[in-house]
mmCIF file of C-alpha atoms in Angstrom:
data_model
loop_
_atom_site.group_PDB
_atom_site.id
_atom_site.type_symbol
_atom_site.label_atom_id
_atom_site.label_comp_id
_atom_site.label_asym_id
_atom_site.label_seq_id
_atom_site.Cartn_x
_atom_site.Cartn_y
_atom_site.Cartn_z
ATOM 1 C CA MET B 1 165.221 15.881 50.042
ATOM 2 C CA THR B 2 164.055 12.390 51.032
ATOM 3 C CA THR B 3 163.469 9.527 48.612
ATOM 4 C CA SER B 4 159.678 9.549 49.236
ATOM 5 C CA THR B 5 159.463 13.304 48.487
ATOM 6 C CA THR B 6 161.415 12.817 45.253
ATOM 7 C CA ALA B 7 159.057 9.998 44.236
ATOM 8 C CA VAL B 8 155.994 12.202 44.890
ATOM 9 C CA ILE B 9 157.491 15.048 42.848
ATOM 10 C CA LYS B 10 158.242 12.668 39.971
ATOM 11 C CA LYS B 11 154.652 11.358 40.028
ATOM 12 C CA LEU B 12 153.227 14.902 40.025
ATOM 13 C CA LEU B 13 155.539 15.876 37.165
ATOM 14 C CA LEU B 14 154.464 12.792 35.205
ATOM 15 C CA PHE B 15 150.807 13.645 35.915
ATOM 16 C CA PHE B 16 151.178 17.175 34.516
ATOM 17 C CA LEU B 17 153.197 15.959 31.522
ATOM 18 C CA ILE B 18 150.437 13.464 30.657
ATOM 19 C CA PHE B 19 147.749 16.156 30.768
ATOM 20 C CA ALA B 20 149.915 18.585 28.808
ATOM 21 C CA GLY B 21 150.397 15.890 26.164
ATOM 22 C CA LEU B 22 146.638 15.213 26.060
ATOM 23 C CA TYR B 23 145.912 18.928 25.635
ATOM 24 C CA TYR B 24 148.513 19.790 23.009
ATOM 25 C CA GLY B 25 148.178 16.484 21.172
ATOM 26 C CA LYS B 26 144.355 16.450 21.015
ATOM 27 C CA VAL B 27 144.339 16.810 17.212
ATOM 28 C CA PHE B 28 145.995 13.384 17.012
ATOM 29 C CA ILE B 29 144.869 11.710 20.254
ATOM 30 C CA MET B 30 141.127 12.520 20.215
ATOM 31 C CA PRO B 31 140.270 10.767 16.885
ATOM 32 C CA PHE B 32 142.524 7.867 17.901
ATOM 33 C CA VAL B 33 140.697 7.447 21.222
ATOM 34 C CA ILE B 34 137.244 7.628 19.575
ATOM 35 C CA GLY B 35 138.325 5.102 16.953
ATOM 36 C CA GLY B 36 139.760 2.856 19.679
ATOM 37 C CA ILE B 37 136.568 2.954 21.773
ATOM 38 C CA LEU B 38 134.417 2.146 18.735
ATOM 39 C CA ALA B 39 136.804 -0.685 17.758
ATOM 40 C CA MET B 40 136.596 -2.127 21.281
ATOM 41 C CA LEU B 41 132.801 -1.843 21.148
ATOM 42 C CA PHE B 42 132.674 -3.889 17.925
ATOM 43 C CA LEU B 43 135.371 -6.361 18.991
ATOM 44 C CA PRO B 44 132.936 -9.044 20.316
ATOM 45 C CA PHE B 45 130.972 -8.864 17.033
ATOM 46 C CA CYS B 46 134.198 -9.114 15.007
ATOM 47 C CA ASN B 47 135.453 -12.068 17.096
ATOM 48 C CA TRP B 48 132.091 -13.827 16.681
ATOM 49 C CA MET B 49 132.261 -13.499 12.885
ATOM 50 C CA GLU B 50 135.844 -14.756 12.804
ATOM 51 C CA LYS B 51 134.800 -17.808 14.879
ATOM 52 C CA LYS B 52 132.222 -18.483 12.148
ATOM 53 C CA LYS B 53 135.160 -18.822 9.683
ATOM 54 C CA ILE B 54 134.603 -15.385 8.118
ATOM 55 C CA PRO B 55 137.972 -13.910 7.002
ATOM 56 C CA LYS B 56 139.294 -11.112 9.206
ATOM 57 C CA GLY B 57 139.222 -8.495 6.425
ATOM 58 C CA ILE B 58 135.565 -9.189 5.598
ATOM 59 C CA ALA B 59 134.632 -9.269 9.300
ATOM 60 C CA VAL B 60 136.255 -5.872 9.889
ATOM 61 C CA PHE B 61 134.543 -4.442 6.802
ATOM 62 C CA LEU B 62 131.148 -5.737 8.033
ATOM 63 C CA CYS B 63 131.794 -4.077 11.410
ATOM 64 C CA LEU B 64 132.486 -0.767 9.646
ATOM 65 C CA LEU B 65 129.398 -1.188 7.458
ATOM 66 C CA THR B 66 127.238 -1.881 10.528
ATOM 67 C CA LEU B 67 128.610 1.199 12.288
ATOM 68 C CA LEU B 68 128.034 3.437 9.253
ATOM 69 C CA LEU B 69 124.494 2.116 8.717
ATOM 70 C CA PHE B 70 123.640 2.713 12.382
ATOM 71 C CA VAL B 71 125.050 6.259 12.360
ATOM 72 C CA LEU B 72 123.410 7.156 9.034
ATOM 73 C CA GLY B 73 120.079 5.704 10.172
ATOM 74 C CA LEU B 74 120.222 7.634 13.439
ATOM 75 C CA VAL B 75 121.167 10.862 11.631
ATOM 76 C CA ALA B 76 118.323 10.340 9.113
ATOM 77 C CA ILE B 77 115.732 9.775 11.858
ATOM 78 C CA LEU B 78 116.964 12.732 13.904
ATOM 79 C CA SER B 79 117.028 14.981 10.817
ATOM 80 C CA TRP B 80 113.461 14.000 10.024
ATOM 81 C CA LYS B 81 112.331 14.691 13.578
ATOM 82 C CA ILE B 82 114.328 17.929 13.807
ATOM 83 C CA SER B 83 112.564 19.136 10.644
ATOM 84 C CA GLU B 84 109.246 18.482 12.414
ATOM 85 C CA VAL B 85 110.422 20.438 15.446
ATOM 86 C CA MET B 86 111.590 23.295 13.205
ATOM 87 C CA ASN B 87 108.122 23.533 11.595
ATOM 88 C CA ASP B 88 107.143 25.581 14.638
ATOM 89 C CA ILE B 89 110.049 27.971 14.089
ATOM 90 C CA SER B 90 107.690 30.956 13.825
ATOM 91 C CA LEU B 91 106.518 30.330 17.393
ATOM 92 C CA LEU B 92 110.111 30.101 18.606
ATOM 93 C CA LYS B 93 110.931 33.342 16.762
ATOM 94 C CA ASP B 94 108.022 35.130 18.437
ATOM 95 C CA LYS B 95 109.117 33.885 21.850
ATOM 96 C CA THR B 96 112.705 34.915 21.133
ATOM 97 C CA ILE B 97 111.626 38.415 20.050
ATOM 98 C CA GLU B 98 109.554 38.774 23.224
ATOM 99 C CA THR B 99 112.515 37.652 25.352
ATOM 100 C CA VAL B 100 114.940 40.039 23.592
ATOM 101 C CA ALA B 101 112.478 42.942 23.994
ATOM 102 C CA TYR B 102 112.133 42.162 27.715
ATOM 103 C CA ILE B 103 115.951 42.034 28.139
ATOM 104 C CA GLN B 104 116.355 45.342 26.277
ATOM 105 C CA LYS B 105 113.725 46.982 28.479
ATOM 106 C CA TYR B 106 115.388 45.583 31.609
ATOM 107 C CA ILE B 107 118.810 46.941 30.522
ATOM 108 C CA PHE B 108 117.272 50.361 29.769
ATOM 109 C CA ASN B 109 115.493 50.538 33.149
ATOM 110 C CA HIS B 110 118.410 49.327 35.275
ATOM 111 C CA PHE B 111 121.509 50.502 33.358
ATOM 112 C CA ASN B 112 120.076 53.502 31.485
ATOM 113 C CA ILE B 113 121.368 52.252 28.112
ATOM 114 C CA SER B 114 118.954 53.112 25.316
ATOM 115 C CA ILE B 115 117.838 50.532 22.742
ATOM 116 C CA GLU B 116 119.718 52.443 19.980
ATOM 117 C CA GLU B 117 122.953 52.248 22.009
ATOM 118 C CA GLN B 118 122.370 48.543 22.648
ATOM 119 C CA PHE B 119 122.017 47.910 18.896
ATOM 120 C CA LYS B 120 125.171 49.954 18.294
ATOM 121 C CA ILE B 121 127.159 47.871 20.821
ATOM 122 C CA PHE B 122 125.798 44.672 19.279
ATOM 123 C CA LYS B 123 126.809 45.781 15.769
ATOM 124 C CA GLU B 124 130.312 46.681 16.951
ATOM 125 C CA GLU B 125 130.753 43.269 18.598
ATOM 126 C CA LYS B 126 129.109 41.347 15.757
ATOM 127 C CA PRO B 127 131.677 39.474 13.598
ATOM 128 C CA SER B 128 131.772 40.107 9.875
ATOM 129 C CA TYR B 129 130.088 37.763 7.370
ATOM 130 C CA SER B 130 133.425 36.735 5.839
ATOM 131 C CA SER B 131 134.925 35.805 9.231
ATOM 132 C CA MET B 132 131.821 33.781 10.119
ATOM 133 C CA MET B 133 132.049 31.885 6.816
ATOM 134 C CA GLN B 134 135.746 31.263 7.377
ATOM 135 C CA ILE B 135 135.067 29.844 10.857
ATOM 136 C CA LEU B 136 132.234 27.685 9.483
ATOM 137 C CA LEU B 137 134.348 26.281 6.636
ATOM 138 C CA SER B 138 137.306 25.559 8.906
ATOM 139 C CA SER B 139 134.971 23.788 11.390
ATOM 140 C CA LEU B 140 133.444 21.658 8.626
ATOM 141 C CA ALA B 141 136.928 20.784 7.322
ATOM 142 C CA ALA B 142 138.034 19.778 10.842
ATOM 143 C CA ILE B 143 134.913 17.620 11.356
ATOM 144 C CA LEU B 144 135.399 15.877 7.998
ATOM 145 C CA THR B 145 139.094 15.246 8.711
ATOM 146 C CA ASN B 146 138.285 13.812 12.154
ATOM 147 C CA LEU B 147 135.588 11.539 10.705
ATOM 148 C CA ILE B 148 138.053 10.144 8.153
ATOM 149 C CA LEU B 149 140.688 9.621 10.867
ATOM 150 C CA VAL B 150 138.212 7.922 13.230
ATOM 151 C CA THR B 151 137.124 5.559 10.434
ATOM 152 C CA ALA B 152 140.748 4.739 9.566
ATOM 153 C CA TYR B 153 141.704 4.109 13.220
ATOM 154 C CA PHE B 154 138.577 1.967 13.688
ATOM 155 C CA LEU B 155 139.511 -0.232 10.721
ATOM 156 C CA PHE B 156 143.210 -0.618 11.440
ATOM 157 C CA LEU B 157 142.859 -1.145 15.198
ATOM 158 C CA LEU B 158 140.445 -4.001 14.528
ATOM 159 C CA CYS B 159 142.741 -5.440 11.825
ATOM 160 C CA TYR B 160 145.970 -5.182 13.823
ATOM 161 C CA ARG B 161 144.665 -5.952 17.330
ATOM 162 C CA SER B 162 146.679 -9.190 17.564
ATOM 163 C CA HIS B 163 149.786 -7.404 16.296
ATOM 164 C CA ILE B 164 149.395 -4.673 18.947
ATOM 165 C CA LYS B 165 148.898 -7.320 21.642
ATOM 166 C CA GLN B 166 152.117 -9.072 20.577
ATOM 167 C CA PHE B 167 153.932 -5.732 20.669
ATOM 168 C CA ILE B 168 152.843 -5.154 24.291
ATOM 169 C CA LEU B 169 153.948 -8.668 25.224
ATOM 170 C CA LYS B 170 157.351 -8.118 23.585
ATOM 171 C CA LEU B 171 157.832 -5.023 25.767
ATOM 172 C CA THR B 172 157.307 -7.199 28.855
ATOM 173 C CA ALA B 173 159.971 -9.392 30.410
ATOM 174 C CA GLU B 174 159.647 -13.077 29.478
ATOM 175 C CA THR B 175 158.945 -14.078 33.093
ATOM 176 C CA GLN B 176 155.978 -11.673 33.233
ATOM 177 C CA GLN B 177 154.524 -12.221 29.754
ATOM 178 C CA LYS B 178 151.957 -14.789 30.929
ATOM 179 C CA GLU B 179 150.743 -12.443 33.652
ATOM 180 C CA MET B 180 150.630 -9.527 31.195
ATOM 181 C CA GLU B 181 148.575 -11.612 28.759
ATOM 182 C CA GLN B 182 146.053 -12.339 31.515
ATOM 183 C CA ILE B 183 145.875 -8.632 32.408
ATOM 184 C CA ILE B 184 145.300 -7.671 28.744
ATOM 185 C CA HIS B 185 142.585 -10.319 28.471
ATOM 186 C CA LYS B 186 140.810 -9.184 31.666
ATOM 187 C CA VAL B 187 141.030 -5.468 30.855
ATOM 188 C CA ALA B 188 139.826 -6.014 27.281
ATOM 189 C CA ASN B 189 136.909 -8.221 28.378
ATOM 190 C CA ILE B 190 135.669 -5.907 31.131
ATOM 191 C CA SER B 191 136.142 -2.820 28.925
ATOM 192 C CA GLN B 192 134.094 -4.493 26.164
ATOM 193 C CA GLN B 193 131.407 -5.468 28.689
ATOM 194 C CA TYR B 194 131.297 -1.890 29.943
ATOM 195 C CA LEU B 195 131.017 -0.332 26.471
ATOM 196 C CA VAL B 196 128.432 -2.861 25.287
ATOM 197 C CA GLY B 197 126.529 -2.418 28.565
ATOM 198 C CA LEU B 198 126.629 1.372 28.170
ATOM 199 C CA SER B 199 125.241 1.058 24.642
ATOM 200 C CA LYS B 200 122.461 -1.254 25.846
ATOM 201 C CA MET B 201 121.654 1.150 28.687
ATOM 202 C CA ILE B 202 121.283 4.081 26.260
ATOM 203 C CA VAL B 203 118.944 2.001 24.061
ATOM 204 C CA CYS B 204 116.854 1.102 27.138
ATOM 205 C CA LEU B 205 116.708 4.783 28.097
ATOM 206 C CA TRP B 206 115.511 5.669 24.580
ATOM 207 C CA ILE B 207 112.681 3.124 24.921
ATOM 208 C CA MET B 208 111.681 4.252 28.435
ATOM 209 C CA TYR B 209 111.778 7.952 27.603
ATOM 210 C CA TYR B 210 109.767 7.335 24.420
ATOM 211 C CA ILE B 211 107.096 5.345 26.288
ATOM 212 C CA GLY B 212 106.906 7.990 29.027
ATOM 213 C CA PHE B 213 106.834 11.005 26.693
ATOM 214 C CA SER B 214 104.271 9.326 24.401
ATOM 215 C CA PHE B 215 102.062 8.452 27.371
ATOM 216 C CA ILE B 216 101.902 12.074 28.580
ATOM 217 C CA GLY B 217 101.227 13.313 25.042
ATOM 218 C CA LEU B 218 104.477 15.191 24.345
ATOM 219 C CA GLU B 219 104.896 16.226 20.715
ATOM 220 C CA ASN B 220 107.963 14.766 18.951
ATOM 221 C CA ALA B 221 108.365 12.257 21.773
ATOM 222 C CA PHE B 222 110.823 10.160 19.739
ATOM 223 C CA PHE B 223 113.206 13.086 19.167
ATOM 224 C CA PHE B 224 113.231 14.082 22.841
ATOM 225 C CA ALA B 225 113.675 10.443 23.909
ATOM 226 C CA ILE B 226 116.792 10.096 21.706
ATOM 227 C CA PHE B 227 118.039 13.487 22.892
ATOM 228 C CA CYS B 228 117.635 12.753 26.621
ATOM 229 C CA GLY B 229 118.998 9.210 26.249
ATOM 230 C CA PHE B 230 122.184 10.396 24.545
ATOM 231 C CA LEU B 231 122.834 13.034 27.199
ATOM 232 C CA GLU B 232 122.707 10.349 29.914
ATOM 233 C CA ILE B 233 126.278 9.477 28.931
ATOM 234 C CA VAL B 234 127.278 12.636 30.855
ATOM 235 C CA PRO B 235 126.264 11.945 34.499
ATOM 236 C CA PHE B 236 124.489 14.589 36.601
ATOM 237 C CA VAL B 237 124.825 17.358 34.004
ATOM 238 C CA GLY B 238 123.508 15.497 30.945
ATOM 239 C CA ASN B 239 120.250 14.126 32.335
ATOM 240 C CA ILE B 240 119.277 17.423 34.011
ATOM 241 C CA THR B 241 120.184 19.397 30.863
ATOM 242 C CA GLY B 242 118.155 17.089 28.600
ATOM 243 C CA THR B 243 115.084 17.227 30.833
ATOM 244 C CA ALA B 244 115.351 20.996 31.352
ATOM 245 C CA LEU B 245 115.550 21.620 27.582
ATOM 246 C CA THR B 246 112.600 19.268 26.990
ATOM 247 C CA VAL B 247 110.536 21.159 29.582
ATOM 248 C CA LEU B 248 111.609 24.530 28.124
ATOM 249 C CA ILE B 249 110.719 23.614 24.523
ATOM 250 C CA ALA B 250 107.410 22.046 25.624
ATOM 251 C CA ALA B 251 106.579 25.244 27.559
ATOM 252 C CA MET B 252 107.449 27.421 24.533
ATOM 253 C CA HIS B 253 105.057 25.296 22.456
ATOM 254 C CA GLY B 254 102.238 26.025 24.885
ATOM 255 C CA GLY B 255 102.502 22.989 27.154
ATOM 256 C CA ASN B 256 100.364 23.158 30.298
ATOM 257 C CA LEU B 257 101.461 22.413 33.857
ATOM 258 C CA VAL B 258 100.195 18.820 33.620
ATOM 259 C CA LEU B 259 102.433 18.126 30.608
ATOM 260 C CA LEU B 260 105.469 19.804 32.196
ATOM 261 C CA GLY B 261 104.872 17.896 35.430
ATOM 262 C CA GLY B 262 104.555 14.685 33.402
ATOM 263 C CA ILE B 263 107.997 15.298 31.843
ATOM 264 C CA ALA B 264 109.509 15.771 35.310
ATOM 265 C CA ILE B 265 107.784 12.606 36.635
ATOM 266 C CA THR B 266 108.964 10.604 33.579
ATOM 267 C CA TYR B 267 112.503 11.816 34.245
ATOM 268 C CA GLY B 268 112.273 10.748 37.916
ATOM 269 C CA ILE B 269 110.910 7.277 37.094
ATOM 270 C CA VAL B 270 113.537 6.685 34.387
ATOM 271 C CA GLN B 271 116.318 7.798 36.748
ATOM 272 C CA PHE B 272 115.057 5.439 39.467
ATOM 273 C CA ILE B 273 114.902 2.446 37.076
ATOM 274 C CA GLN B 274 118.293 3.351 35.606
ATOM 275 C CA GLY B 275 120.017 3.686 38.989
ATOM 276 C CA TRP B 276 118.529 0.620 40.655
ATOM 277 C CA LEU B 277 118.054 -1.831 37.802
ATOM 278 C CA ILE B 278 119.725 -0.997 34.470
ATOM 279 C CA GLU B 279 123.144 0.219 35.667
ATOM 280 C CA PRO B 280 123.776 -2.681 38.128
ATOM 281 C CA LEU B 281 122.688 -5.267 35.551
ATOM 282 C CA MET B 282 124.380 -3.839 32.439
ATOM 283 C CA LEU B 283 127.437 -2.001 33.763
ATOM 284 C CA GLY B 284 128.215 -3.787 36.999
ATOM 285 C CA PRO B 285 129.884 -2.470 40.169
ATOM 286 C CA GLN B 286 133.447 -2.908 38.865
ATOM 287 C CA VAL B 287 133.243 0.260 36.756
ATOM 288 C CA LYS B 288 131.402 2.480 39.234
ATOM 289 C CA ILE B 289 133.064 5.887 39.662
ATOM 290 C CA ASN B 290 132.398 7.982 42.754
ATOM 291 C CA PRO B 291 130.670 11.376 42.256
ATOM 292 C CA LEU B 292 133.805 13.381 43.134
ATOM 293 C CA PHE B 293 135.884 11.829 40.347
ATOM 294 C CA THR B 294 132.902 11.925 37.999
ATOM 295 C CA ILE B 295 132.844 15.724 38.316
ATOM 296 C CA ILE B 296 136.657 15.926 38.100
ATOM 297 C CA ALA B 297 136.639 13.764 34.942
ATOM 298 C CA LEU B 298 133.953 15.943 33.318
ATOM 299 C CA VAL B 299 135.765 19.194 34.141
ATOM 300 C CA LEU B 300 139.134 17.876 32.932
ATOM 301 C CA GLY B 301 137.514 16.430 29.793
ATOM 302 C CA GLU B 302 136.007 19.827 28.931
ATOM 303 C CA LEU B 303 139.304 21.636 29.627
ATOM 304 C CA LEU B 304 141.305 19.202 27.496
ATOM 305 C CA TRP B 305 139.039 18.417 24.526
ATOM 306 C CA GLY B 306 135.872 20.519 24.871
ATOM 307 C CA ILE B 307 132.499 18.852 24.194
ATOM 308 C CA PRO B 308 134.041 15.578 22.854
ATOM 309 C CA GLY B 309 136.071 15.483 26.077
ATOM 310 C CA ILE B 310 132.881 15.666 28.173
ATOM 311 C CA ILE B 311 131.363 12.769 26.204
ATOM 312 C CA LEU B 312 134.515 10.637 26.425
ATOM 313 C CA ALA B 313 135.397 11.513 30.046
ATOM 314 C CA ILE B 314 133.306 8.897 31.853
ATOM 315 C CA PRO B 315 133.991 5.922 29.509
ATOM 316 C CA LEU B 316 137.731 6.679 29.588
ATOM 317 C CA THR B 317 137.755 7.090 33.383
ATOM 318 C CA ALA B 318 135.862 3.818 33.776
ATOM 319 C CA MET B 319 138.364 2.056 31.498
ATOM 320 C CA LEU B 320 141.244 3.639 33.447
ATOM 321 C CA LYS B 321 139.731 2.270 36.674
ATOM 322 C CA ILE B 322 139.535 -1.203 35.113
ATOM 323 C CA ILE B 323 143.239 -1.025 34.183
ATOM 324 C CA CYS B 324 144.169 0.213 37.675
ATOM 325 C CA ASP B 325 142.144 -2.563 39.350
ATOM 326 C CA HIS B 326 144.040 -5.263 37.438
ATOM 327 C CA ILE B 327 147.600 -3.951 37.778
ATOM 328 C CA GLU B 328 149.020 -4.360 41.289
ATOM 329 C CA PRO B 329 150.969 -1.052 41.634
ATOM 330 C CA LEU B 330 147.961 0.922 40.319
ATOM 331 C CA LYS B 331 145.300 -0.668 42.564
ATOM 332 C CA PRO B 332 145.266 2.249 45.072
ATOM 333 C CA TYR B 333 144.336 4.631 42.221
ATOM 334 C CA GLY B 334 141.514 2.307 41.165
ATOM 335 C CA PHE B 335 140.291 2.317 44.773
ATOM 336 C CA LEU B 336 140.452 6.132 44.855
ATOM 337 C CA ILE B 337 138.411 6.509 41.650
ATOM 338 C CA GLY B 338 135.892 3.805 42.620
ATOM 339 C CA GLU B 339 132.654 4.139 44.501
ATOM 340 C CA ILE B 340 132.757 4.291 48.303
ATOM 341 C CA GLU B 341 131.345 1.239 50.038
ATOM 342 C CA LEU B 342 128.441 2.296 52.216
ATOM 343 C CA LYS B 343 127.877 0.877 55.680
ATOM 344 C CA LYS B 344 125.124 -1.677 55.810
ATOM 345 C CA THR B 345 122.560 0.396 57.663
ATOM 346 C CA ALA B 346 118.906 -0.688 57.913
ATOM 347 C CA ASN B 347 117.821 1.700 55.145
ATOM 348 C CA PHE B 348 120.645 0.637 52.873
ATOM 349 C CA SER B 349 119.802 -3.048 53.450
ATOM 350 C CA PHE B 350 116.153 -2.331 52.642
ATOM 351 C CA PHE B 351 117.014 -0.701 49.314
ATOM 352 C CA LYS B 352 119.515 -3.468 48.574
ATOM 353 C CA LYS B 353 116.721 -6.052 49.038
ATOM 354 C CA ILE B 354 114.505 -4.126 46.595
ATOM 355 C CA LYS B 355 117.404 -4.011 44.160
ATOM 356 C CA GLY B 356 117.892 -7.779 44.547
ATOM 357 C CA LEU B 357 114.205 -8.422 43.885
ATOM 358 C CA LEU B 358 114.336 -6.305 40.733
#
């Protein structure tokens, strides 16, 4: 076996060990990662307060207070709007009953299974009330535990960021410490810019979706704007899912073809503005991920951590690309994850000029 083959095998083994560790250690790693991302997001705000001679402890506490107020405010607004959406629950029930009746009739006509037998199968497969309550309580306990852990990691990572930086420098050889410090500074700055830019982009999407949905006369436009804007964090899948659900709910509430077409047109306009103006200005080309690795990141995120993994997949992949781009041995991996440079054809140059004008 040659040296190059041995090196490839070692890299593949390391790759699988990393993913096995991420999967089996998700109870510990997932809250830590969420807390770390939130801490990095609030780092510029914390640094700004410390430059204004505010003690570190008070600055960190104000960051936590700001985060909690934002989350509680968002939850309160969404709860209020969800209650408005749920006022039409009777209509949704009627539509659901009609759909179930149609499915039962279809099964009877095509599979010759009577409605009584279908109910019997459903009852046999239906979990007991006690097991459902047990699952619900265990889920609530897990959510509460994770929230406490995320809050703790957020606080302590902000408090001990200098200590962690010194630890990384102590692991590095003295001759390379200056270079390592520059790498940490670059990676931290670009990661912060990316996370802050992503947050700004979501806020812009909320505003655009709200203006568009309000203009076409969609009921509960604010709720659907927040909903669609949040799902934009998951590329390809999120934006289509959000729009499809908005169209479906609007149709179930009696929306006509003009309204449904207006939702689709709003989606198209927002996507155009996002792709050609907001993303280049707020995120920048240095964190662009090509579509292939976007899909791979989403699939691996779902396999490893479920729904939280899907939400965290793109930010973590973007941050991984930033790290790879600034560490010499890892630069080929950053190139692999990054967006492919298109040839400067006439059409591409035309769109690039429009983008420059915007």
